[in-house]
Short mmCIF file of C-alpha atoms and ligand atoms in Angstrom, two decimals:
data_model
loop_
_atom_site.label_atom_id
_atom_site.label_comp_id
_atom_site.label_asym_id
_atom_site.label_seq_id
_atom_site.Cartn_x
_atom_site.Cartn_y
_atom_site.Cartn_z
CA UNK A 1 117.67 84.58 85.24
CA UNK A 2 117.14 81.87 87.83
CA UNK A 3 113.67 80.34 87.99
CA UNK A 4 112.61 78.63 91.18
CA UNK A 5 110.39 75.55 90.92
CA UNK A 6 107.71 74.75 93.52
CA UNK A 7 106.36 71.18 93.71
CA UNK A 8 108.01 70.67 90.30
CA UNK A 9 104.93 72.33 88.79
CA UNK A 10 105.07 76.06 89.42
CA UNK A 11 107.78 78.45 88.31
CA UNK A 12 108.67 81.53 90.35
CA UNK A 13 110.18 83.82 87.76
CA UNK A 14 111.55 87.39 88.07
CA UNK A 15 111.54 87.95 84.29
CA UNK A 16 109.68 91.27 83.74
CA UNK A 17 108.98 90.38 80.09
CA UNK A 18 106.93 87.41 81.17
CA UNK A 19 104.39 89.31 83.28
CA UNK A 20 100.82 88.93 82.02
CA UNK A 21 99.55 92.44 82.67
CA UNK A 22 96.01 91.52 81.60
CA UNK A 23 95.87 88.71 84.18
CA UNK A 24 97.35 91.04 86.78
CA UNK A 25 94.83 93.76 86.05
CA UNK A 26 91.97 91.24 86.08
CA UNK A 27 92.89 90.24 89.64
CA UNK A 28 93.59 93.75 90.90
CA UNK A 29 90.40 95.16 89.40
CA UNK A 30 88.05 92.40 90.57
CA UNK A 31 89.55 90.81 93.68
CA UNK A 32 92.13 92.98 95.43
CA UNK A 33 90.93 94.86 98.52
CA UNK A 34 93.49 97.61 97.88
CA UNK A 35 93.95 100.34 95.23
CA UNK A 36 90.91 99.46 93.17
CA UNK A 37 91.03 102.93 91.58
CA UNK A 38 93.69 101.87 89.08
CA UNK A 39 93.01 101.60 85.36
CA UNK A 40 94.72 99.11 83.08
CA UNK A 41 97.07 101.90 82.01
CA UNK A 42 97.96 102.63 85.64
CA UNK A 43 98.83 98.98 86.24
CA UNK A 44 100.81 98.75 83.01
CA UNK A 45 102.78 101.83 84.07
CA UNK A 46 103.45 100.40 87.53
CA UNK A 47 104.72 97.15 86.04
CA UNK A 48 106.92 98.83 83.45
CA UNK A 49 108.47 101.19 86.03
CA UNK A 50 108.85 98.61 88.81
CA UNK A 51 112.31 97.92 90.17
CA UNK A 52 111.49 94.21 90.30
CA UNK A 53 108.49 92.04 89.53
CA UNK A 54 108.09 88.33 90.21
CA UNK A 55 105.45 86.06 88.69
CA UNK A 56 104.19 82.59 89.60
CA UNK A 57 103.43 80.40 86.56
CA UNK A 58 101.78 77.04 86.00
CA UNK A 59 103.18 74.39 83.68
CA UNK A 60 101.01 75.92 80.97
CA UNK A 61 102.67 79.28 81.66
CA UNK A 62 99.53 80.87 83.12
CA UNK A 63 100.42 83.59 85.61
CA UNK A 64 98.70 82.72 88.91
CA UNK A 65 100.68 84.93 91.29
CA UNK A 66 102.54 88.20 91.31
CA UNK A 67 104.52 90.67 93.41
CA UNK A 68 105.94 94.09 92.55
CA UNK A 69 108.62 96.19 94.23
CA UNK A 70 109.46 99.88 93.94
CA UNK A 71 113.05 100.67 94.96
CA UNK A 72 116.05 102.96 94.60
CA UNK A 73 117.98 99.79 93.79
CA UNK A 74 120.46 100.27 96.60
CA UNK A 75 118.89 100.67 100.00
CA UNK A 76 115.12 100.76 100.27
CA UNK A 77 112.20 98.93 98.67
CA UNK A 78 108.42 98.97 98.87
CA UNK A 79 106.52 95.73 98.29
CA UNK A 80 103.11 95.86 96.59
CA UNK A 81 100.38 93.89 94.81
CA UNK A 82 101.26 90.50 96.29
CA UNK A 83 98.76 87.79 95.37
CA UNK A 84 98.25 84.14 94.46
CA UNK A 85 95.00 83.20 92.70
CA UNK A 86 92.60 81.42 95.06
CA UNK A 87 92.73 78.03 93.26
CA UNK A 88 96.47 77.90 93.83
CA UNK A 89 96.71 79.11 97.44
CA UNK A 90 97.73 77.11 100.49
CA UNK A 91 100.64 75.23 98.95
CA UNK A 92 103.55 77.52 99.66
CA UNK A 93 103.42 79.70 96.56
CA UNK A 94 102.96 82.93 98.53
CA UNK A 95 106.03 82.12 100.62
CA UNK A 96 108.04 81.15 97.52
CA UNK A 97 107.03 84.40 95.79
CA UNK A 98 108.22 86.47 98.76
CA UNK A 99 111.38 84.39 99.11
CA UNK A 100 112.27 85.16 95.50
CA UNK A 101 111.37 88.84 95.74
CA UNK A 102 112.95 89.63 99.10
CA UNK A 103 115.64 87.12 99.94
CA UNK A 104 116.87 85.66 96.64
CA UNK A 105 117.04 88.92 94.74
CA UNK A 106 119.37 91.92 94.85
CA UNK A 107 117.25 93.48 97.62
CA UNK A 108 118.17 90.94 100.29
CA UNK A 109 120.02 93.57 102.36
CA UNK A 110 117.55 96.44 101.75
CA UNK A 111 115.08 97.99 104.19
CA UNK A 112 111.63 96.85 102.98
CA UNK A 113 108.21 98.40 103.65
CA UNK A 114 104.67 97.32 102.88
CA UNK A 115 101.02 97.73 103.80
CA UNK A 116 98.74 94.82 104.59
CA UNK A 117 95.27 94.35 106.06
CA UNK A 118 95.60 90.81 107.40
CA UNK A 119 98.69 89.01 106.11
CA UNK A 120 101.03 90.27 108.86
CA UNK A 121 102.04 86.75 109.92
CA UNK A 122 103.08 85.84 106.41
CA UNK A 123 105.34 88.90 106.20
CA UNK A 124 106.74 88.41 109.71
CA UNK A 125 108.42 85.25 108.40
CA UNK A 126 110.46 87.49 106.12
CA UNK A 127 111.55 89.83 108.89
CA UNK A 128 108.80 92.45 108.67
CA UNK A 129 107.60 93.98 111.94
CA UNK A 130 105.49 96.92 113.07
CA UNK A 131 107.42 100.19 112.58
CA UNK A 132 108.82 102.18 115.47
CA UNK A 133 108.22 105.87 116.25
CA UNK A 134 110.73 107.04 113.63
CA UNK A 135 108.47 106.04 110.77
CA UNK A 136 105.92 108.51 109.36
CA UNK A 137 103.54 108.25 106.45
CA UNK A 138 101.67 110.81 104.40
CA UNK A 139 98.42 109.13 103.35
CA UNK A 140 97.01 109.60 99.89
CA UNK A 141 93.82 111.69 99.67
CA UNK A 142 92.23 108.63 98.06
CA UNK A 143 90.04 106.70 100.54
CA UNK A 144 91.86 103.95 102.41
CA UNK A 145 90.70 100.44 101.48
CA UNK A 146 88.65 98.76 104.18
C1 LIG B 201 98.37 86.17 100.94
C2 LIG B 201 98.53 85.16 99.80
C3 LIG B 201 99.45 85.77 98.74
C4 LIG B 201 99.17 83.90 100.36
O1 LIG B 201 99.36 83.00 99.27
P1 LIG B 201 99.46 81.40 99.48
O2 LIG B 201 100.04 80.83 98.26
O3 LIG B 201 98.17 80.86 99.95
O4 LIG B 201 100.53 81.37 100.68
P2 LIG B 201 101.29 80.09 101.29
O5 LIG B 201 100.63 78.82 100.85
O6 LIG B 201 102.73 80.26 100.99
O7 LIG B 201 101.04 80.22 102.86
C5 LIG B 201 100.95 81.44 103.47
C6 LIG B 201 101.19 81.29 104.95
O8 LIG B 201 100.95 82.58 105.49
C7 LIG B 201 99.85 82.52 106.38
N1 LIG B 201 99.03 83.74 106.26
C8 LIG B 201 99.06 84.72 107.14
N2 LIG B 201 98.20 85.67 106.80
C9 LIG B 201 97.61 85.30 105.66
C10 LIG B 201 96.61 85.87 104.81
N3 LIG B 201 96.03 87.03 105.09
N4 LIG B 201 96.26 85.21 103.73
C11 LIG B 201 96.84 84.02 103.45
N5 LIG B 201 97.79 83.43 104.20
C12 LIG B 201 98.15 84.07 105.32
C13 LIG B 201 99.09 81.24 105.99
O9 LIG B 201 98.32 80.78 107.07
C14 LIG B 201 100.21 80.32 105.62
O10 LIG B 201 100.79 79.83 106.79
P3 LIG B 201 101.33 78.30 106.92
O11 LIG B 201 102.57 78.26 106.06
O12 LIG B 201 101.63 78.13 108.36
O13 LIG B 201 100.26 77.41 106.40
C15 LIG B 201 97.16 84.76 99.21
O14 LIG B 201 96.33 84.25 100.22
C16 LIG B 201 96.43 85.89 98.50
O15 LIG B 201 96.69 86.18 97.35
N6 LIG B 201 95.48 86.54 99.20
C17 LIG B 201 94.67 87.58 98.58
C18 LIG B 201 95.50 88.80 98.25
C19 LIG B 201 96.20 89.33 99.47
O16 LIG B 201 95.61 89.46 100.55
N7 LIG B 201 97.48 89.65 99.28
C20 LIG B 201 98.32 90.21 100.31
C21 LIG B 201 98.17 91.69 100.32
S1 LIG B 201 99.21 92.42 101.55
#
């Protein structure tokens, strides 16, 4: 697998075996504004059944960023759980993570979907736009994150 280097210090790596699920769960449970209902088992299941996961790693191999995609592997993909830990933000890692997930991987020609509260401009750079009238969604009965 190809690993992308950022600033010669961070690796962007799509190896699913390298994902630190404990670090992922620690972020999602304490800091994410979305889907805080998940248990560690839920997150482990989502990682193990993901079509593709990408991690961001320091030189000491600490996972400081993550993204997950659900897909049929041919045509359509849903992007979820994108984050970079706060100490490592603002230096292009979020963009590199999305570049690896969306444009460098086998999903480069897929239709992608996602939800976001405030990172629309980041995703616009990767071709995302507001959906047109053909798109519908059935919300979960779980309360929407604020
Ligand atoms: C969003 C996030 C992954 C960006 O990571 P990052 O490593 O700081 O991103 P980058 O350094 O590559 O820069 C992101 C660019 O997107 C822009 N951006 C747009 N919306 C943003 C947002 N809500 N948060 C951060 N950056 C945002 C930044 O201003 C920056 O623009 P620039 O290149 O002109 O400076 C990170 O801020 C994060 O983990 N936030 C908390 C979790 C989250 O909101 N995830 C997204 C859920 S949809």
